[in-house]
Short mmCIF file of C-alpha atoms and ligand atoms in Angstrom, two decimals:
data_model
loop_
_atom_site.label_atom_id
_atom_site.label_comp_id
_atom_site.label_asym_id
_atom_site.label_seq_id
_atom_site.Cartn_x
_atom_site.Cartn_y
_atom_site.Cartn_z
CA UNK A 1 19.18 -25.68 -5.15
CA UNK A 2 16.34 -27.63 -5.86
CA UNK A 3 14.45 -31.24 -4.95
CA UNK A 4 14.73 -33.51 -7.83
CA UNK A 5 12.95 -37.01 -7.84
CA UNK A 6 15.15 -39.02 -10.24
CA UNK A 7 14.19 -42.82 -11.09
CA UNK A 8 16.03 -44.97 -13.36
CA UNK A 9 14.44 -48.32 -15.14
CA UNK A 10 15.09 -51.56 -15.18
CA UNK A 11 18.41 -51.47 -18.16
CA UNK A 12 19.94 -48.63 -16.08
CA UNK A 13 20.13 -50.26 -13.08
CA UNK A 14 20.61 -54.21 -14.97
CA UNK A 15 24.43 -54.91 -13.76
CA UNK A 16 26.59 -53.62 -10.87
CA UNK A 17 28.65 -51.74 -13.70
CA UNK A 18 25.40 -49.44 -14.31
CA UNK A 19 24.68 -49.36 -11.18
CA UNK A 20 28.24 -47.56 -10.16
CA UNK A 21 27.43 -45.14 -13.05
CA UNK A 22 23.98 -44.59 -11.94
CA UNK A 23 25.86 -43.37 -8.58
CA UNK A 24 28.30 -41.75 -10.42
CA UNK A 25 25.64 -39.52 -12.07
CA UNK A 26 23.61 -38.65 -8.83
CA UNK A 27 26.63 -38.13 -6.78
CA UNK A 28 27.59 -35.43 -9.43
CA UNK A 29 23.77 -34.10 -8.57
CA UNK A 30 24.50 -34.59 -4.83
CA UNK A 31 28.07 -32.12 -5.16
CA UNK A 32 25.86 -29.66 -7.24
CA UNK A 33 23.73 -28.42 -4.27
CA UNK A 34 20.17 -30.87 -5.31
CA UNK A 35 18.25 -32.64 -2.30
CA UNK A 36 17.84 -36.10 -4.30
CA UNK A 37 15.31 -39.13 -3.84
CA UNK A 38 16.26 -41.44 -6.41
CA UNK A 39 13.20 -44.27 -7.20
CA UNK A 40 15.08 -47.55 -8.49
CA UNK A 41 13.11 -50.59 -10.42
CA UNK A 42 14.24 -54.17 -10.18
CA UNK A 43 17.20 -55.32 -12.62
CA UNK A 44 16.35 -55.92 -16.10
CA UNK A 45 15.05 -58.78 -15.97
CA UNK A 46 14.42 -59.59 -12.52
CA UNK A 47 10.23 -58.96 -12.20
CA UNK A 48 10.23 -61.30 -15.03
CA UNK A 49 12.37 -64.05 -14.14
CA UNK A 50 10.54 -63.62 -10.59
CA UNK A 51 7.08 -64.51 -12.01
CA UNK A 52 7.81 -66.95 -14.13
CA UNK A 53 8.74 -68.77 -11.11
CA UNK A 54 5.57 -68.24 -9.18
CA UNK A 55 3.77 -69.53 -12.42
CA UNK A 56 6.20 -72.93 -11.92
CA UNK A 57 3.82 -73.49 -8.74
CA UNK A 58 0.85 -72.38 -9.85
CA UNK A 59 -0.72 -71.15 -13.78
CA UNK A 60 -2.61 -68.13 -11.75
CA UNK A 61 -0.62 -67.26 -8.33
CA UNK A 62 -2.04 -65.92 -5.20
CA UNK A 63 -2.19 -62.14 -5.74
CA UNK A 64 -0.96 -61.43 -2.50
CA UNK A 65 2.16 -63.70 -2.27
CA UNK A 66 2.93 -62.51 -5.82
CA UNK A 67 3.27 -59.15 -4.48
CA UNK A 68 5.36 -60.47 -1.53
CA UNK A 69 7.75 -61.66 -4.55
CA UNK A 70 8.08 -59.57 -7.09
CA UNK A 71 8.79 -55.97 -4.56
CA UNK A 72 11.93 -58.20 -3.89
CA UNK A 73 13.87 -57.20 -7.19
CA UNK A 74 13.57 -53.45 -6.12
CA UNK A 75 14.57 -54.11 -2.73
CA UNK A 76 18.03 -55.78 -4.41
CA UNK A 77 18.71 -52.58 -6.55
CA UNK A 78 17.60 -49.82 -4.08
CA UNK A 79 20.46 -51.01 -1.32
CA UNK A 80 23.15 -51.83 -3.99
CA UNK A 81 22.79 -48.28 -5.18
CA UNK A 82 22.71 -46.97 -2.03
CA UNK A 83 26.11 -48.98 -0.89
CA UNK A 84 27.29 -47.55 -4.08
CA UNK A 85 26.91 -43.96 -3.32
CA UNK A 86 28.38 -44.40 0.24
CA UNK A 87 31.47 -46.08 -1.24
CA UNK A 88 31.59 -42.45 -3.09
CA UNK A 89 31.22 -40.80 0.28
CA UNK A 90 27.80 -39.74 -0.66
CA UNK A 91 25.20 -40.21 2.52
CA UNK A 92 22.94 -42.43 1.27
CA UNK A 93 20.04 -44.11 2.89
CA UNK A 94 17.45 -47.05 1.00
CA UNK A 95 13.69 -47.43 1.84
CA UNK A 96 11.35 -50.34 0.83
CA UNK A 97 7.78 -48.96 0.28
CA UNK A 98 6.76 -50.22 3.23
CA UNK A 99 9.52 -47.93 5.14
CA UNK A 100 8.88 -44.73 3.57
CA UNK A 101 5.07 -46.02 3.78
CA UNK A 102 3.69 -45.34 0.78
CA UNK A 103 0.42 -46.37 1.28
CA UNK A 104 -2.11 -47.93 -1.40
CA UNK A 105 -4.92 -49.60 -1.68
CA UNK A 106 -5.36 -53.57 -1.44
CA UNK A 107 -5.84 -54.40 -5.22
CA UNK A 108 -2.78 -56.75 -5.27
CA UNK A 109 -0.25 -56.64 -8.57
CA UNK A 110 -2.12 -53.39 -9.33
CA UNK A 111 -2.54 -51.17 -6.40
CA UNK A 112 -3.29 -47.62 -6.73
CA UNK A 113 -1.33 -45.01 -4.63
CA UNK A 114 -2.98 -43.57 -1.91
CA UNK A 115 -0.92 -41.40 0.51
CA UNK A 116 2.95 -41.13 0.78
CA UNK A 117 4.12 -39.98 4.29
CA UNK A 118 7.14 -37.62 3.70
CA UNK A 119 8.66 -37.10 6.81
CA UNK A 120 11.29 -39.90 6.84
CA UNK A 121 12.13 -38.46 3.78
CA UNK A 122 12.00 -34.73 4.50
CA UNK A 123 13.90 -35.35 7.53
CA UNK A 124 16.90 -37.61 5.84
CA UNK A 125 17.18 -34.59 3.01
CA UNK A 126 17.52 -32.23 5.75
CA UNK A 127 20.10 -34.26 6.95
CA UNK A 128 22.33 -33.74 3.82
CA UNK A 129 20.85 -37.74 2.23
CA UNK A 130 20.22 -39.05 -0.69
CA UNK A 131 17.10 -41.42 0.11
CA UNK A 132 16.66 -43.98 -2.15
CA UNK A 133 12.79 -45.96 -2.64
CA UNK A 134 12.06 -48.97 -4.07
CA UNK A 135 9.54 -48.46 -7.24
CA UNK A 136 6.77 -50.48 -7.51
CA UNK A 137 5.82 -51.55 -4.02
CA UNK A 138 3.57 -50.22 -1.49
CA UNK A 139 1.72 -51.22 1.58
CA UNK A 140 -2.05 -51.49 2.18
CA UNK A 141 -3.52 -50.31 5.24
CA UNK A 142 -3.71 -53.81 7.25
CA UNK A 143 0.85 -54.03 6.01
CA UNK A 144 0.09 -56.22 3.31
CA UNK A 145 2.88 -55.62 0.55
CA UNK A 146 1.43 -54.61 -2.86
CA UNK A 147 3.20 -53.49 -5.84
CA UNK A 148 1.37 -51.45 -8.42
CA UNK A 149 1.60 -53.26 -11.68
CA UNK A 150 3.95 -53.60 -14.79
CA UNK A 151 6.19 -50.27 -14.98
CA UNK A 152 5.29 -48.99 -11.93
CA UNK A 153 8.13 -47.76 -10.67
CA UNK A 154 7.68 -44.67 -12.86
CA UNK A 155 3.95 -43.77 -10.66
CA UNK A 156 6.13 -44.44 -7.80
CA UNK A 157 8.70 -41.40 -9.03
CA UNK A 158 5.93 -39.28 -9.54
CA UNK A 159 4.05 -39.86 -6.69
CA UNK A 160 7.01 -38.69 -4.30
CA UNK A 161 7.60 -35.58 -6.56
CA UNK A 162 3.77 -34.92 -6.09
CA UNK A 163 4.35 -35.26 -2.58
CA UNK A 164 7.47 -33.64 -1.76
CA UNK A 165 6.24 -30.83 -4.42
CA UNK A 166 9.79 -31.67 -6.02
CA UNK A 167 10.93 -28.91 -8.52
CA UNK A 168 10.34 -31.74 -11.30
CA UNK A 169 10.48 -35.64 -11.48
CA UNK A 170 13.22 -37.12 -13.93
CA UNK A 171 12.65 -40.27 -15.60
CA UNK A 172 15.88 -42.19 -16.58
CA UNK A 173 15.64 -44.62 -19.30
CA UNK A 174 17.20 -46.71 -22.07
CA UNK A 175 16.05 -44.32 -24.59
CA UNK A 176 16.69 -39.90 -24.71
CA UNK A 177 12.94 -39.39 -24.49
CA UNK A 178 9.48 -39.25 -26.16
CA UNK A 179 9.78 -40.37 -29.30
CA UNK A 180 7.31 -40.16 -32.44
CA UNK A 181 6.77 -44.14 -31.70
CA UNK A 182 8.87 -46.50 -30.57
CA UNK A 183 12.41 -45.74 -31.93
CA UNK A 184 13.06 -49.75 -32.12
CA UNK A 185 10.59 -50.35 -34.44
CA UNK A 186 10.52 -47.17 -36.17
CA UNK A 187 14.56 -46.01 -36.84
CA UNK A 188 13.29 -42.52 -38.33
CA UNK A 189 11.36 -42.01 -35.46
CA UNK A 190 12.05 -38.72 -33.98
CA UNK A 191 12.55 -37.52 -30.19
CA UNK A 192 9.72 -35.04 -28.91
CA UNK A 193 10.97 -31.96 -27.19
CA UNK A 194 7.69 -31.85 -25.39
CA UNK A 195 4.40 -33.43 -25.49
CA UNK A 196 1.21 -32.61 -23.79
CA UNK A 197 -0.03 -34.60 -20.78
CA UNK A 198 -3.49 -35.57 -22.35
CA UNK A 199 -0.95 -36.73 -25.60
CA UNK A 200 1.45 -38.89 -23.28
CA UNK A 201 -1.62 -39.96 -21.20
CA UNK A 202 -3.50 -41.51 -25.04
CA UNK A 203 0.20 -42.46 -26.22
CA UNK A 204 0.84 -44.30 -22.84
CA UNK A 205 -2.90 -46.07 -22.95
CA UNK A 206 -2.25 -46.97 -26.29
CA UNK A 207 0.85 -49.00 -26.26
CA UNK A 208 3.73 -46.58 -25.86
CA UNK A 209 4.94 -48.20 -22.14
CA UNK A 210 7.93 -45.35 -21.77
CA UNK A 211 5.90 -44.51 -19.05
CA UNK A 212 3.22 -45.78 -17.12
CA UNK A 213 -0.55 -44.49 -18.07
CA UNK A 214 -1.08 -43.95 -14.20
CA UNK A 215 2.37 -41.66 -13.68
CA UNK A 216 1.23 -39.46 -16.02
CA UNK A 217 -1.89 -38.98 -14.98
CA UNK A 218 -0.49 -38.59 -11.60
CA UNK A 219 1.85 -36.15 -13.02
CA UNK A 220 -1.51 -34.57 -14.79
CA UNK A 221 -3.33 -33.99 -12.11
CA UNK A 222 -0.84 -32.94 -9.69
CA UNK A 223 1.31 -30.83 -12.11
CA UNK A 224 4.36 -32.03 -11.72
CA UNK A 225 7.16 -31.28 -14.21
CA UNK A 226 8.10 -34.25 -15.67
CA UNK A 227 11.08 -35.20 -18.10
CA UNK A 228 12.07 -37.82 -19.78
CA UNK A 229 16.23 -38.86 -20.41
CA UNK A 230 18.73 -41.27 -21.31
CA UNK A 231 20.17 -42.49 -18.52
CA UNK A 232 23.33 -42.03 -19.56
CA UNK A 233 23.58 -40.00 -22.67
CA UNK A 234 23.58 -36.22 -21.89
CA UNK A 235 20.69 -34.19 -23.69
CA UNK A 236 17.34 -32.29 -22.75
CA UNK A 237 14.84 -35.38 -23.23
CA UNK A 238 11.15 -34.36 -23.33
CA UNK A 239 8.90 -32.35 -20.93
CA UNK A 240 6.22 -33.67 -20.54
CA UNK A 241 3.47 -29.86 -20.15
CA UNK A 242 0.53 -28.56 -19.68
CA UNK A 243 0.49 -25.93 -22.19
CA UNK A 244 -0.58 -26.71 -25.70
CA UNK A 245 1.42 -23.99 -27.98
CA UNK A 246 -0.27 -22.72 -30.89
CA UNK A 247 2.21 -22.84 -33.60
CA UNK A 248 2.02 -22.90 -37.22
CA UNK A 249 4.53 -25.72 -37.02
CA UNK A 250 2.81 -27.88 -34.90
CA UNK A 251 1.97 -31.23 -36.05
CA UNK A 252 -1.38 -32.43 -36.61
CA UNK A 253 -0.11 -35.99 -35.18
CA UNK A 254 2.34 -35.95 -32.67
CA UNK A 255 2.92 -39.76 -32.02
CA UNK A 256 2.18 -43.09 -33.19
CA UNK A 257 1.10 -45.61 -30.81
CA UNK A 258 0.26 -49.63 -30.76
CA UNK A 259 0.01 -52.72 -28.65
CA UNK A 260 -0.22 -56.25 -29.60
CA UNK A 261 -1.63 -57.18 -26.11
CA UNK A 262 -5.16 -57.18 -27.76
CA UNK A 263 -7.63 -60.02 -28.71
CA UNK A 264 -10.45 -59.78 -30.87
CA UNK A 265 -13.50 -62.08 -30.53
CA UNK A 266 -16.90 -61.82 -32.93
CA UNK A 267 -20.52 -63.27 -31.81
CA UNK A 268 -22.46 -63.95 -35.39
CA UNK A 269 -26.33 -64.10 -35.90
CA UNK A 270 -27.06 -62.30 -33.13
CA UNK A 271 -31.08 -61.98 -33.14
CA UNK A 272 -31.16 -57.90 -33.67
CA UNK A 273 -33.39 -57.18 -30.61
CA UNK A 274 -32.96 -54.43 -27.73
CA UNK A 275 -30.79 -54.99 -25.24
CA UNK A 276 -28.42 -57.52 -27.48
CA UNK A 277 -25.12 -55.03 -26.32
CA UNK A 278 -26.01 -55.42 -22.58
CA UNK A 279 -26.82 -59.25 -22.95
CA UNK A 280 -23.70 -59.93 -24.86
CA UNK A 281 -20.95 -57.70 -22.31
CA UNK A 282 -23.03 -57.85 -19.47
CA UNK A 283 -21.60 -61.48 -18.84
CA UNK A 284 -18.31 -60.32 -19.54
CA UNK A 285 -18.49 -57.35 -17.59
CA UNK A 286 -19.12 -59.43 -14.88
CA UNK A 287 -16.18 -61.76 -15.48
CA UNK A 288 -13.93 -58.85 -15.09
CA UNK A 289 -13.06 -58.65 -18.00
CA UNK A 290 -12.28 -55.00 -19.57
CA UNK A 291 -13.71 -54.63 -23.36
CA UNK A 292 -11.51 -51.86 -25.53
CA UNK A 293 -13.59 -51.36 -28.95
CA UNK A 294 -16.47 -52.52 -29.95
CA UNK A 295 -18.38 -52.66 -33.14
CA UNK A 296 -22.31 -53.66 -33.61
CA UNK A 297 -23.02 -54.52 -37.77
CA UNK A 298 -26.05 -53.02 -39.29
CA UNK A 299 -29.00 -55.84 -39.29
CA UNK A 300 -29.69 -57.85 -41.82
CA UNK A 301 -32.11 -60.84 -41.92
CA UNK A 302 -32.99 -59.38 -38.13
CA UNK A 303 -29.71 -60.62 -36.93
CA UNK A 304 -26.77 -58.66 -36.41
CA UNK A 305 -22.68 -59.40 -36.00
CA UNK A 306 -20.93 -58.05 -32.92
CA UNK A 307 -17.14 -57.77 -32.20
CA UNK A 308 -15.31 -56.72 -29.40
CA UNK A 309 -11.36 -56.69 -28.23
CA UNK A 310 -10.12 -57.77 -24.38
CA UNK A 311 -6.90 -57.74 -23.06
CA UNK A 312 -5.10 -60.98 -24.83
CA UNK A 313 -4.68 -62.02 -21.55
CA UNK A 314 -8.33 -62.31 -20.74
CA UNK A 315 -8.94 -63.68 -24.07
CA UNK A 316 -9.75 -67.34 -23.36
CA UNK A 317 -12.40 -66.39 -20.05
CA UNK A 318 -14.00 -64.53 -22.66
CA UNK A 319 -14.33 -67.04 -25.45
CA UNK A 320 -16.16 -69.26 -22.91
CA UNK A 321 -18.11 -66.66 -21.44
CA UNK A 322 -19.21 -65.98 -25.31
CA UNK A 323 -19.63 -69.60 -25.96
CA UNK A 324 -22.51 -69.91 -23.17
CA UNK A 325 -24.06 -66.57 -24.25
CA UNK A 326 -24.06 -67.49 -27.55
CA UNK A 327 -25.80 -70.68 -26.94
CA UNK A 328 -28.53 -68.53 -24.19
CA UNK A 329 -29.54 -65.77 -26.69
CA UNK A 330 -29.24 -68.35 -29.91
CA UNK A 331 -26.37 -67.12 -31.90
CA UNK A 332 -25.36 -68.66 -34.78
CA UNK A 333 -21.55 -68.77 -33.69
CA UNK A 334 -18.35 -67.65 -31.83
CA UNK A 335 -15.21 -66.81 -33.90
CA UNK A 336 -11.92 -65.60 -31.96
CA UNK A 337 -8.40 -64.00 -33.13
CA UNK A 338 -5.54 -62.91 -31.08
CA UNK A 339 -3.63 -62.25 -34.22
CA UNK A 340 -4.52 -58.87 -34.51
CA UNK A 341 -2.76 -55.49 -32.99
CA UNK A 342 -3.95 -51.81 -32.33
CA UNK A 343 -2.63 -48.82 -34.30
CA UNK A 344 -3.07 -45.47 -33.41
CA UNK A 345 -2.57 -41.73 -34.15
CA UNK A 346 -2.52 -39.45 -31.44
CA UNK A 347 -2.43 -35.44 -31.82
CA UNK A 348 -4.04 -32.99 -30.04
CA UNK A 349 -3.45 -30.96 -33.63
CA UNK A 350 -6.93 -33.57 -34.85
CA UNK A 351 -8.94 -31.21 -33.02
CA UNK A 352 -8.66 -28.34 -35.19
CA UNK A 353 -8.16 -30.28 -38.47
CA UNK A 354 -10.37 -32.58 -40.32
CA UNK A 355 -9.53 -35.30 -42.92
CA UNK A 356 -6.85 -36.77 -40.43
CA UNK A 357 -8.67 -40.44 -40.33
CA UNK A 358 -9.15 -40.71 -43.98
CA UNK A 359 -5.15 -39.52 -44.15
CA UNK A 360 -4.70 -42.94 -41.83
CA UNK A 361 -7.10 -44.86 -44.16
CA UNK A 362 -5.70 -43.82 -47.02
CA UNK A 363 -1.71 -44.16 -46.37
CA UNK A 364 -2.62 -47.73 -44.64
CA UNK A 365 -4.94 -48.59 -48.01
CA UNK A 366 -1.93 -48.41 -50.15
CA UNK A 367 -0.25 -50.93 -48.31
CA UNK A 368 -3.35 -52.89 -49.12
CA UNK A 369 -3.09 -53.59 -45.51
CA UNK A 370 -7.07 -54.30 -44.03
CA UNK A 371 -9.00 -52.13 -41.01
CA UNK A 372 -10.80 -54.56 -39.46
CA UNK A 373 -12.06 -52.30 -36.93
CA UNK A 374 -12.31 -48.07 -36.05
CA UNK A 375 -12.80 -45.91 -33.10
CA UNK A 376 -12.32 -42.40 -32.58
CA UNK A 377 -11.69 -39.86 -29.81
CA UNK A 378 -10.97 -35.91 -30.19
CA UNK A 379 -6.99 -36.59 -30.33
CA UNK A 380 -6.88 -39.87 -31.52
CA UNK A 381 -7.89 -42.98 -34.39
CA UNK A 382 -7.19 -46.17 -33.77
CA UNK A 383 -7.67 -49.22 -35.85
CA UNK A 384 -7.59 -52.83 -35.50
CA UNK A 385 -5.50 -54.88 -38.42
CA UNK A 386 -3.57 -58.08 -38.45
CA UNK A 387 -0.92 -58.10 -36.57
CA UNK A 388 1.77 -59.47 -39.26
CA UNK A 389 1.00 -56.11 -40.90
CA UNK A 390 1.59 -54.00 -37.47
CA UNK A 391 5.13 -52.51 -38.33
CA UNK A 392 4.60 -52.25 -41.91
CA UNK A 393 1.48 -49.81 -40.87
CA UNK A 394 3.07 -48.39 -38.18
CA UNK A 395 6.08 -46.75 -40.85
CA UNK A 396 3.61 -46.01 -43.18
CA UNK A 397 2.03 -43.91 -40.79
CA UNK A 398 4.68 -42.15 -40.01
CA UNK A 399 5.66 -41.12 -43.03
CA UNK A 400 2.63 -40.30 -44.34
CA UNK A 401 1.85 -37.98 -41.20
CA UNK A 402 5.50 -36.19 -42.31
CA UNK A 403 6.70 -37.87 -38.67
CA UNK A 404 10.40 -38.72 -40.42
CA UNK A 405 13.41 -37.82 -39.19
CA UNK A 406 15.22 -36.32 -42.28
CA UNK A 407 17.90 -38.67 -42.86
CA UNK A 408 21.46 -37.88 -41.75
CA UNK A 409 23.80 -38.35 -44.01
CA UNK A 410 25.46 -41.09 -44.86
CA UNK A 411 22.47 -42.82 -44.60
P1 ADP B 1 12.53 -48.66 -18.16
O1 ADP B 1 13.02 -50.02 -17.85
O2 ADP B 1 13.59 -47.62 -18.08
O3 ADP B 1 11.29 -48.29 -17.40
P2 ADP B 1 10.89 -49.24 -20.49
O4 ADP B 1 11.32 -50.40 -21.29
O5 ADP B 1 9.75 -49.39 -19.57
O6 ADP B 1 12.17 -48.68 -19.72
O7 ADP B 1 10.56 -47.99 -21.45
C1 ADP B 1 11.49 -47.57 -22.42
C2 ADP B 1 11.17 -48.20 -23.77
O8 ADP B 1 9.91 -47.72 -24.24
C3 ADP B 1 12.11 -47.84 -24.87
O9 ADP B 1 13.23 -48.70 -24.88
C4 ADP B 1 11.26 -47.96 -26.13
O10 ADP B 1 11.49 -49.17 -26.84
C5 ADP B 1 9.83 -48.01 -25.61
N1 ADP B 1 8.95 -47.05 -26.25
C6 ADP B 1 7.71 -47.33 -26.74
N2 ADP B 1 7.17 -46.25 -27.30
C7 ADP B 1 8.05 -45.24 -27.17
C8 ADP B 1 8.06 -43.87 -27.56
N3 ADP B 1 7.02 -43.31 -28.18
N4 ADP B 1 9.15 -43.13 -27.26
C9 ADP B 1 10.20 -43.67 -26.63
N5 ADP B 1 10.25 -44.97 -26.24
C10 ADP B 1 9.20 -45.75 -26.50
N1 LIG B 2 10.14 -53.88 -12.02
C1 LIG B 2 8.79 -53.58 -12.38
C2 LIG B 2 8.48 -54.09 -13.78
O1 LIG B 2 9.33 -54.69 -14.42
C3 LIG B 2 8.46 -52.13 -12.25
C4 LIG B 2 9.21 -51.21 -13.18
O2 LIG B 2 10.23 -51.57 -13.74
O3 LIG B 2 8.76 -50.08 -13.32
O4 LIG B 2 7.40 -53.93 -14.25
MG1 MG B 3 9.25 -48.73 -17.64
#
């Protein structure tokens, strides 16, 4: 017998007809001897179609009463799947986030976990129930509802394994597991048996949103045994583990991440004096705004070119905050572009072999496709190119890092 956490996303829980066969699957868990607490996210759909409504009132809405929406759509699915599993004679009891109290801190629409109290829980698997929690939502310590940003629910899974030291944390999705890269852009993309945490953790904070960066590193730090699955397509999915195997087989890149959530913006003529860096993102440090990469040009003429990347989202508060630096410290001017994206390699193979960026620069070179910008960490390159070019790069990639999927045939 064991304790399973089990949470299934948004597509597995998007109509009452998944929902019965979401019940139909745990109840089969239930019979087999588990103690279950199954973590639901809102329908397909639903967090989306919730915020576009708050934006109908207002461009930016009120953190707070954001959060008092959007925890709604997992308060919808966590009692229709619990009414599901009683109508199957399985005990069943829902909890909000606020019931179980899983506590977090106040920064609304992207709180941060910190204490879950187990013994509602504890007590209602000791009674023979399957509890079921909302994903997503918490509580802050004066009962303000938060909710813990975009794919949350996953953190919340792996939270309550961490907690209830569950025997490992199953995450149920629309795909069978870690792929290579994204299996909808990439068709020969192939599924990862396992992956490391500090791989999934650089995958995850590069683009790949399978799972949320903060579950894993959650599931990191707390070691908790975490898999990936299709919902409902049997298979083994991929562990996600600690152990790095040393294998003559194993790859030098193990997946292929990228995001198209980036912005890039350039300050020219900078006057090439010390302190230009802190001048330039001090001001935008201070606007809250988080820089990615950054690249300084050598000097010429004593003034210098500097380019950064932000969040697109952050992109136009930046452009001004450039604008009046620009004009302070005497640039000559301020160029944006939000038409770019972010490739990258990930392996934690790069660390014992070299050549692996000039392999990227190479492969993306003969799709005469342009690096506009670099940076480098032990396991992973990443480069900046135009984002019409993203999935073209993103295939070449994988083929020339031998990430295929030999073709089956037929095909
Ligand atoms: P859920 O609603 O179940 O949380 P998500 O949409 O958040 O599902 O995450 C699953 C999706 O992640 C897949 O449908 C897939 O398109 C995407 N994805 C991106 N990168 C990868 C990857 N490397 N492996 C598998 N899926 C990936
Ligand atoms: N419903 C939330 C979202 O769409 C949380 C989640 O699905 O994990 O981001
Ligand atoms: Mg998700």
């Amino acid at each position: 017998m064991a304790l399973i956490v089990q949470k299934f996303g948004g597509t597995s829980v998007g109509s009452v007809e998944r929902i019965e066969q979401v019940a139909e699957k745990v109840k089969k868990f239930h019979e087999a001897g588990n103690d279950l607490v199954i973590v639901v996210s809102a329908m397909s759909g639903e967090t989306n179609r919730l915020i576009d409504l708050a934006k109908q009132i207002s461009e930016q809405p009120v953190p707070r009463e954001l959060d008092v929406m959007v925890s709604t759509g997992e308060q919808v699915t966590i009692a229709l799947l619990a009414m599901a599993l009683i109508k199957r004679g399985v005990p069943a009891i829902s909890y909000t986030g606020n019931q179980v109290r899983i506590l977090t801190d106040s920064a609304h629409n992207k709180a941060r976990i910190l204490q879950i109290d187990d013994q509602k829980i504890r007590a209602d698997l000791k009674a023979g129930r399957v509890v079921v929690v909302a994903g997503f939502q918490g509580v802050d310590e004066h009962g303000n509802i938060t909710t813990l940003g975009r794919g949350g629910s996953d953190t919340t899974g792996v939270a309550l394994a961490a907690a209830l030291k569950a025997d490992e944390c199953q995450i149920y999705t629309d795909v069978d597991g870690v792929y290579t890269t994204d299996p909808r852009v990439v068709p020969q993309a192939r599924r990862l048996d396992k992956i490391t945490f500090e791989e999934m953790l650089e995958m995850a904070s590069l683009g790949s949103k399978v799972l949320q960066i903060r579950s894993v590193e959650f599931a990191g730090k707390y070691n908790v045994p975490l898999r990936v699955l299709h919902s409902f397509q049997e298979g083994p999915g991929t562990l996600i583990t600690l152990d790095e195997e040393e294998s003559m087989e194993q790859p030098i890149i193990s997946g292929i991440a990228f995001n198209r959530d980036e912005a890039k913006l350039t300050i020219r003529g900078v006057p090439d004096t010390p302190g230009v860096a802190f001048k330039i993102l001090g001001p935008i440090s201070a606007a809250n705004i988080e820089v990615d990469m950054i690249v300084q040009n050598v000097a010429h003429d004593n003034t210098t070119d500097f380019t950064f990347t932000v969040h697109r989202n952050d992109y136009h508060n930046a452009l001004q905050v450039l604008e009046s630096t620009a004009r302070e410290i005497g640039a000559r001017e301020v160029v944006g572009d939000t038409k770019i994206a972010k490739v990258s390699i990930v392996g934690v193979g790069m660390r014992s072999h070299a050549g692996v960026a000039s392999r990227m620069f190479e492969a993306l070179a003969k799709e005469s496709i342009n690096i506009q910008m670099i940076s480098t960490s032990e396991i992973k390159v990443s480069v900046v190119i135009e984002e019409k070019y993203l999935e073209l790069a993103v295939r070449a990639l994988h083929t020339a890092f031998e990430l295929d999927a030999p073709a089956r045939q037929g095909e």
